[in-house]
PDB file of N, CA and C in Angstrom:
ATOM      1  N   MET A  20      52.683 196.453 111.965  1.00 55.00           N
ATOM      2  CA  MET A  20      53.590 195.326 112.109  1.00 55.00           C
ATOM      3  C   MET A  20      54.954 195.761 111.567  1.00 55.00           C
ATOM      4  N   SER A  21      55.996 195.466 112.317  1.00 64.00           N
ATOM      5  CA  SER A  21      57.329 195.886 111.910  1.00 64.00           C
ATOM      6  C   SER A  21      57.879 194.980 110.801  1.00 64.00           C
ATOM      7  N   LYS A  22      58.886 195.477 110.115  1.00 65.00           N
ATOM      8  CA  LYS A  22      59.538 194.698 109.062  1.00 65.00           C
ATOM      9  C   LYS A  22      60.178 193.442 109.631  1.00 65.00           C
ATOM     10  N   TYR A  23      60.705 193.543 110.860  1.00 65.00           N
ATOM     11  CA  TYR A  23      61.344 192.387 111.499  1.00 65.00           C
ATOM     12  C   TYR A  23      60.354 191.240 111.647  1.00 65.00           C
ATOM     13  N   PHE A  24      59.172 191.539 112.167  1.00 65.00           N
ATOM     14  CA  PHE A  24      58.183 190.487 112.383  1.00 65.00           C
ATOM     15  C   PHE A  24      57.682 189.916 111.063  1.00 65.00           C
ATOM     16  N   LYS A  25      57.528 190.750 110.043  1.00 70.00           N
ATOM     17  CA  LYS A  25      57.106 190.253 108.735  1.00 70.00           C
ATOM     18  C   LYS A  25      58.144 189.295 108.166  1.00 70.00           C
ATOM     19  N   LYS A  26      59.405 189.671 108.236  1.00 71.00           N
ATOM     20  CA  LYS A  26      60.470 188.818 107.711  1.00 71.00           C
ATOM     21  C   LYS A  26      60.584 187.520 108.510  1.00 71.00           C
ATOM     22  N   THR A  27      60.443 187.621 109.829  1.00 73.00           N
ATOM     23  CA  THR A  27      60.519 186.430 110.664  1.00 73.00           C
ATOM     24  C   THR A  27      59.360 185.492 110.369  1.00 73.00           C
ATOM     25  N   ALA A  28      58.171 186.049 110.209  1.00 73.00           N
ATOM     26  CA  ALA A  28      56.996 185.223 109.898  1.00 73.00           C
ATOM     27  C   ALA A  28      57.173 184.527 108.556  1.00 73.00           C
ATOM     28  N   ILE A  29      57.682 185.227 107.582  1.00 72.00           N
ATOM     29  CA  ILE A  29      57.911 184.627 106.264  1.00 72.00           C
ATOM     30  C   ILE A  29      58.951 183.519 106.367  1.00 72.00           C
ATOM     31  N   ALA A  30      59.995 183.741 107.152  1.00 72.00           N
ATOM     32  CA  ALA A  30      61.034 182.719 107.320  1.00 72.00           C
ATOM     33  C   ALA A  30      60.464 181.467 107.978  1.00 72.00           C
ATOM     34  N   PHE A  31      59.657 181.635 109.036  1.00 73.00           N
ATOM     35  CA  PHE A  31      59.053 180.478 109.695  1.00 73.00           C
ATOM     36  C   PHE A  31      58.156 179.710 108.739  1.00 73.00           C
ATOM     37  N   ILE A  32      57.373 180.420 107.960  1.00 74.00           N
ATOM     38  CA  ILE A  32      56.466 179.759 107.023  1.00 74.00           C
ATOM     39  C   ILE A  32      57.260 179.008 105.962  1.00 74.00           C
ATOM     40  N   ALA A  33      58.335 179.606 105.465  1.00 71.00           N
ATOM     41  CA  ALA A  33      59.154 178.943 104.447  1.00 71.00           C
ATOM     42  C   ALA A  33      59.777 177.665 104.988  1.00 71.00           C
ATOM     43  N   VAL A  34      60.321 177.724 106.197  1.00 71.00           N
ATOM     44  CA  VAL A  34      60.932 176.531 106.792  1.00 71.00           C
ATOM     45  C   VAL A  34      59.860 175.485 107.084  1.00 71.00           C
ATOM     46  N   PHE A  35      58.689 175.936 107.528  1.00 70.00           N
ATOM     47  CA  PHE A  35      57.581 175.017 107.788  1.00 70.00           C
ATOM     48  C   PHE A  35      57.176 174.282 106.509  1.00 70.00           C
ATOM     49  N   LEU A  36      57.032 175.004 105.416  1.00 68.00           N
ATOM     50  CA  LEU A  36      56.650 174.369 104.155  1.00 68.00           C
ATOM     51  C   LEU A  36      57.728 173.406 103.673  1.00 68.00           C
ATOM     52  N   PHE A  37      58.988 173.757 103.868  1.00 68.00           N
ATOM     53  CA  PHE A  37      60.078 172.866 103.492  1.00 68.00           C
ATOM     54  C   PHE A  37      60.009 171.576 104.302  1.00 68.00           C
ATOM     55  N   ALA A  38      59.816 171.710 105.613  1.00 67.00           N
ATOM     56  CA  ALA A  38      59.745 170.531 106.474  1.00 67.00           C
ATOM     57  C   ALA A  38      58.513 169.691 106.160  1.00 67.00           C
ATOM     58  N   LEU A  39      57.418 170.340 105.871  1.00 63.00           N
ATOM     59  CA  LEU A  39      56.188 169.630 105.536  1.00 63.00           C
ATOM     60  C   LEU A  39      56.369 168.848 104.242  1.00 63.00           C
ATOM     61  N   ASN A  40      57.054 169.432 103.303  1.00 61.00           N
ATOM     62  CA  ASN A  40      57.315 168.771 102.032  1.00 61.00           C
ATOM     63  C   ASN A  40      58.273 167.601 102.219  1.00 61.00           C
ATOM     64  N   ALA A  41      59.203 167.719 103.154  1.00 58.00           N
ATOM     65  CA  ALA A  41      60.196 166.668 103.381  1.00 58.00           C
ATOM     66  C   ALA A  41      59.549 165.382 103.866  1.00 58.00           C
ATOM     67  N   SER A  42      58.586 165.499 104.746  1.00 55.00           N
ATOM     68  CA  SER A  42      57.929 164.303 105.254  1.00 55.00           C
ATOM     69  C   SER A  42      56.577 164.661 105.848  1.00 55.00           C
ATOM     70  N   ALA A  43      55.535 164.402 105.124  1.00 53.00           N
ATOM     71  CA  ALA A  43      54.185 164.736 105.571  1.00 53.00           C
ATOM     72  C   ALA A  43      53.701 163.787 106.665  1.00 53.00           C
ATOM     73  N   LYS A  44      54.364 162.665 106.850  1.00 54.00           N
ATOM     74  CA  LYS A  44      53.918 161.671 107.823  1.00 54.00           C
ATOM     75  C   LYS A  44      54.437 161.937 109.235  1.00 54.00           C
ATOM     76  N   GLU A  45      55.418 162.789 109.376  1.00 58.00           N
ATOM     77  CA  GLU A  45      56.010 163.040 110.679  1.00 58.00           C
ATOM     78  C   GLU A  45      55.110 163.914 111.548  1.00 58.00           C
ATOM     79  N   ASP A  46      55.299 163.787 112.858  1.00 64.00           N
ATOM     80  CA  ASP A  46      54.593 164.627 113.820  1.00 64.00           C
ATOM     81  C   ASP A  46      55.015 166.084 113.610  1.00 64.00           C
ATOM     82  N   LEU A  47      54.097 167.003 113.780  1.00 74.00           N
ATOM     83  CA  LEU A  47      54.411 168.416 113.575  1.00 74.00           C
ATOM     84  C   LEU A  47      55.280 168.989 114.686  1.00 74.00           C
ATOM     85  N   GLY A  48      55.356 168.298 115.800  1.00 81.00           N
ATOM     86  CA  GLY A  48      56.257 168.692 116.880  1.00 81.00           C
ATOM     87  C   GLY A  48      56.072 170.119 117.356  1.00 81.00           C
ATOM     88  N   ASP A  49      57.120 170.921 117.245  1.00 87.00           N
ATOM     89  CA  ASP A  49      57.123 172.294 117.735  1.00 87.00           C
ATOM     90  C   ASP A  49      56.532 173.302 116.759  1.00 87.00           C
ATOM     91  N   TRP A  50      56.232 172.884 115.555  1.00 83.00           N
ATOM     92  CA  TRP A  50      55.748 173.822 114.548  1.00 83.00           C
ATOM     93  C   TRP A  50      54.483 174.569 114.946  1.00 83.00           C
ATOM     94  N   PRO A  51      53.462 173.910 115.449  1.00 84.00           N
ATOM     95  CA  PRO A  51      52.261 174.673 115.823  1.00 84.00           C
ATOM     96  C   PRO A  51      52.530 175.734 116.887  1.00 84.00           C
ATOM     97  N   LYS A  52      53.341 175.407 117.887  1.00 87.00           N
ATOM     98  CA  LYS A  52      53.665 176.373 118.939  1.00 87.00           C
ATOM     99  C   LYS A  52      54.421 177.572 118.363  1.00 87.00           C
ATOM    100  N   ALA A  53      55.403 177.276 117.529  1.00 87.00           N
ATOM    101  CA  ALA A  53      56.220 178.351 116.965  1.00 87.00           C
ATOM    102  C   ALA A  53      55.414 179.235 116.021  1.00 87.00           C
ATOM    103  N   LEU A  54      54.620 178.637 115.167  1.00 84.00           N
ATOM    104  CA  LEU A  54      53.847 179.430 114.210  1.00 84.00           C
ATOM    105  C   LEU A  54      52.746 180.226 114.890  1.00 84.00           C
ATOM    106  N   TYR A  55      52.089 179.632 115.879  1.00 85.00           N
ATOM    107  CA  TYR A  55      51.058 180.362 116.619  1.00 85.00           C
ATOM    108  C   TYR A  55      51.683 181.533 117.377  1.00 85.00           C
ATOM    109  N   GLY A  56      52.808 181.292 118.013  1.00 87.00           N
ATOM    110  CA  GLY A  56      53.500 182.362 118.712  1.00 87.00           C
ATOM    111  C   GLY A  56      53.921 183.466 117.774  1.00 87.00           C
ATOM    112  N   GLN A  57      54.415 183.096 116.602  1.00 84.00           N
ATOM    113  CA  GLN A  57      54.827 184.098 115.620  1.00 84.00           C
ATOM    114  C   GLN A  57      53.639 184.906 115.130  1.00 84.00           C
ATOM    115  N   ALA A  58      52.509 184.245 114.942  1.00 84.00           N
ATOM    116  CA  ALA A  58      51.300 184.959 114.508  1.00 84.00           C
ATOM    117  C   ALA A  58      50.847 185.954 115.575  1.00 84.00           C
ATOM    118  N   LEU A  59      50.898 185.542 116.840  1.00 84.00           N
ATOM    119  CA  LEU A  59      50.522 186.462 117.923  1.00 84.00           C
ATOM    120  C   LEU A  59      51.453 187.668 117.958  1.00 84.00           C
ATOM    121  N   LEU A  60      52.743 187.422 117.831  1.00 85.00           N
ATOM    122  CA  LEU A  60      53.703 188.524 117.849  1.00 85.00           C
ATOM    123  C   LEU A  60      53.506 189.450 116.651  1.00 85.00           C
ATOM    124  N   ALA A  61      53.220 188.871 115.497  1.00 83.00           N
ATOM    125  CA  ALA A  61      53.051 189.668 114.286  1.00 83.00           C
ATOM    126  C   ALA A  61      51.853 190.610 114.392  1.00 83.00           C
ATOM    127  N   GLU A  62      50.812 190.177 115.106  1.00 82.00           N
ATOM    128  CA  GLU A  62      49.640 191.039 115.242  1.00 82.00           C
ATOM    129  C   GLU A  62      49.737 191.962 116.449  1.00 82.00           C
ATOM    130  N   GLY A  63      50.814 191.817 117.237  1.00 86.00           N
ATOM    131  CA  GLY A  63      51.023 192.693 118.376  1.00 86.00           C
ATOM    132  C   GLY A  63      50.438 192.182 119.677  1.00 86.00           C
ATOM    133  N   SER A  64      49.999 190.937 119.700  1.00 88.00           N
ATOM    134  CA  SER A  64      49.428 190.352 120.913  1.00 88.00           C
ATOM    135  C   SER A  64      50.523 189.757 121.795  1.00 88.00           C
ATOM    136  N   PRO A  65      50.281 189.676 123.098  1.00 92.00           N
ATOM    137  CA  PRO A  65      51.263 189.052 123.983  1.00 92.00           C
ATOM    138  C   PRO A  65      51.220 187.529 123.866  1.00 92.00           C
ATOM    139  N   LEU A  66      52.339 186.901 124.146  1.00 92.00           N
ATOM    140  CA  LEU A  66      52.396 185.441 124.140  1.00 92.00           C
ATOM    141  C   LEU A  66      51.849 184.907 125.459  1.00 92.00           C
ATOM    142  N   PRO A  67      51.025 183.865 125.422  1.00 92.00           N
ATOM    143  CA  PRO A  67      50.518 183.304 126.669  1.00 92.00           C
ATOM    144  C   PRO A  67      51.627 182.631 127.487  1.00 92.00           C
ATOM    145  N   ASN A  68      52.625 182.067 126.796  1.00 93.00           N
ATOM    146  CA  ASN A  68      53.742 181.410 127.470  1.00 93.00           C
ATOM    147  C   ASN A  68      55.012 181.685 126.656  1.00 93.00           C
ATOM    148  N   PRO A  69      55.672 182.810 126.911  1.00 94.00           N
ATOM    149  CA  PRO A  69      56.847 183.178 126.119  1.00 94.00           C
ATOM    150  C   PRO A  69      57.966 182.146 126.143  1.00 94.00           C
ATOM    151  N   ALA A  70      58.185 181.511 127.280  1.00 96.00           N
ATOM    152  CA  ALA A  70      59.274 180.527 127.377  1.00 96.00           C
ATOM    153  C   ALA A  70      59.015 179.333 126.469  1.00 96.00           C
ATOM    154  N   GLU A  71      57.770 178.911 126.368  1.00 94.00           N
ATOM    155  CA  GLU A  71      57.417 177.780 125.499  1.00 94.00           C
ATOM    156  C   GLU A  71      57.643 178.136 124.027  1.00 94.00           C
ATOM    157  N   TYR A  72      57.275 179.363 123.659  1.00 93.00           N
ATOM    158  CA  TYR A  72      57.491 179.822 122.285  1.00 93.00           C
ATOM    159  C   TYR A  72      58.990 179.872 121.957  1.00 93.00           C
ATOM    160  N   VAL A  73      59.774 180.448 122.847  1.00 93.00           N
ATOM    161  CA  VAL A  73      61.225 180.567 122.610  1.00 93.00           C
ATOM    162  C   VAL A  73      61.869 179.187 122.513  1.00 93.00           C
ATOM    163  N   ALA A  74      61.463 178.266 123.369  1.00 94.00           N
ATOM    164  CA  ALA A  74      62.025 176.913 123.335  1.00 94.00           C
ATOM    165  C   ALA A  74      61.678 176.215 122.023  1.00 94.00           C
ATOM    166  N   ALA A  75      60.429 176.334 121.586  1.00 91.00           N
ATOM    167  CA  ALA A  75      60.010 175.700 120.331  1.00 91.00           C
ATOM    168  C   ALA A  75      60.750 176.304 119.146  1.00 91.00           C
ATOM    169  N   ALA A  76      60.829 177.630 119.104  1.00 89.00           N
ATOM    170  CA  ALA A  76      61.517 178.296 117.991  1.00 89.00           C
ATOM    171  C   ALA A  76      63.000 177.936 117.980  1.00 89.00           C
ATOM    172  N   THR A  77      63.621 177.863 119.142  1.00 90.00           N
ATOM    173  CA  THR A  77      65.040 177.517 119.229  1.00 90.00           C
ATOM    174  C   THR A  77      65.295 176.099 118.736  1.00 90.00           C
ATOM    175  N   ARG A  78      64.444 175.166 119.137  1.00 90.00           N
ATOM    176  CA  ARG A  78      64.610 173.777 118.665  1.00 90.00           C
ATOM    177  C   ARG A  78      64.457 173.698 117.144  1.00 90.00           C
ATOM    178  N   LEU A  79      63.473 174.401 116.603  1.00 86.00           N
ATOM    179  CA  LEU A  79      63.251 174.367 115.156  1.00 86.00           C
ATOM    180  C   LEU A  79      64.411 175.001 114.388  1.00 86.00           C
ATOM    181  N   LEU A  80      64.901 176.112 114.875  1.00 84.00           N
ATOM    182  CA  LEU A  80      66.032 176.751 114.212  1.00 84.00           C
ATOM    183  C   LEU A  80      67.292 175.906 114.314  1.00 84.00           C
ATOM    184  N   GLY A  81      67.455 175.216 115.443  1.00 87.00           N
ATOM    185  CA  GLY A  81      68.578 174.305 115.592  1.00 87.00           C
ATOM    186  C   GLY A  81      68.494 173.139 114.620  1.00 87.00           C
ATOM    187  N   GLN A  82      67.295 172.607 114.452  1.00 82.00           N
ATOM    188  CA  GLN A  82      67.096 171.506 113.489  1.00 82.00           C
ATOM    189  C   GLN A  82      67.366 171.983 112.076  1.00 82.00           C
ATOM    190  N   ALA A  83      66.915 173.189 111.755  1.00 80.00           N
ATOM    191  CA  ALA A  83      67.126 173.743 110.411  1.00 80.00           C
ATOM    192  C   ALA A  83      68.603 173.976 110.138  1.00 80.00           C
ATOM    193  N   ALA A  84      69.353 174.297 111.187  1.00 82.00           N
ATOM    194  CA  ALA A  84      70.785 174.542 111.032  1.00 82.00           C
ATOM    195  C   ALA A  84      71.588 173.251 111.053  1.00 82.00           C
ATOM    196  N   GLY A  85      70.910 172.139 111.335  1.00 79.00           N
ATOM    197  CA  GLY A  85      71.585 170.847 111.330  1.00 79.00           C
ATOM    198  C   GLY A  85      72.243 170.493 112.650  1.00 79.00           C
ATOM    199  N   LYS A  86      71.788 171.086 113.736  1.00 59.00           N
ATOM    200  CA  LYS A  86      72.389 170.799 115.046  1.00 59.00           C
ATOM    201  C   LYS A  86      71.466 169.968 115.864  1.00 59.00           C
TER     202      LYS A  86
END
């Protein structure tokens, strides 16, 4: 596993835990798709639907950036 994927996985997990702590009652939304996709990439497996993963990750990163 490359350093890039390790750092990205850690970043997703950190943001996920922050969001989970912010409101445990909210729907998980794109988090399961993004985290599952990141786990597949980290282990070297192909994504079943790359466009869905990219869309979920983009929405989450946009929310984290406040956009």
